[in-house]
Amino acid sequence: MTTSAQQLIETARLAPLAGPFDWEQVEHRLGAPVPQDYRKLLDAGGGGLWLDYLRLYVPAPGPGLKHVDLERSGLEFEQLQDLFEDEVVGPPDDLDPDSRLLPWASTGTGVTLYWQVSPEAAADSYPIRVSDRNGDVWERYDLLTTDLLLGIVQGEVHSELLNESWMERDVLFKPYADE
């Protein structure tokens, strides 16, 4: 059976990187494991834009791409937590106090996709949270990261926040190196 990660790799004809990322270092900096399917996808083709809309976060993305640096995701959650505490934005209603939200993708329209990481959860079972720019609307998906991404690519996952009119279906994947 072909996995969603493998389907994305084959469909987008991803070009393999010179070598895999140092996931041990990434996970140490994040303080959490990264789902295996996401690791496989990034090791196969690196970071980039899916549908010219979804920006995947990647370790060490290079100059001018700090906004998609996966290793800085933990810092982003600290800022988000400050906003929760100051009641500038609200967290998801059912967010466990021991959970952290680690961003793994975003859009140019202010939508962010997070893994909901908790101490007892295995990386491959992290719920995915999607938030609007203001943190007013939260969606939850209980899918593997690449299952969600493949569902979006195939038009099978629908979201109030991920506006399909912004997606360029003729451009499946564009690596950051090409920008």
Coordinates of C-alpha atoms in Angstrom, one line a residue, residues 29-30 72-85 100-103 114:
R29 CA 15.7 22.1 19.3
L30 CA 11.9 21.7 19.1
R72 CA 12.1 28.0 15.3
S73 CA 8.6 26.6 15.8
G74 CA 9.0 26.3 19.5
L75 CA 9.7 30.0 19.8
E76 CA 6.6 30.7 17.8
F77 CA 4.5 28.8 20.3
E78 CA 6.0 30.8 23.2
Q79 CA 4.8 33.9 21.4
L80 CA 1.4 32.4 20.8
Q81 CA 1.2 31.4 24.5
D82 CA 1.8 35.0 25.5
L83 CA -1.1 36.0 23.3
F84 CA -3.3 33.4 24.9
E85 CA -2.4 34.6 28.4
R100 CA 2.0 22.8 22.8
L101 CA 1.1 24.0 19.3
L102 CA 4.1 23.7 16.9
P103 CA 3.6 25.3 13.5
Y114 CA 0.1 23.3 13.9

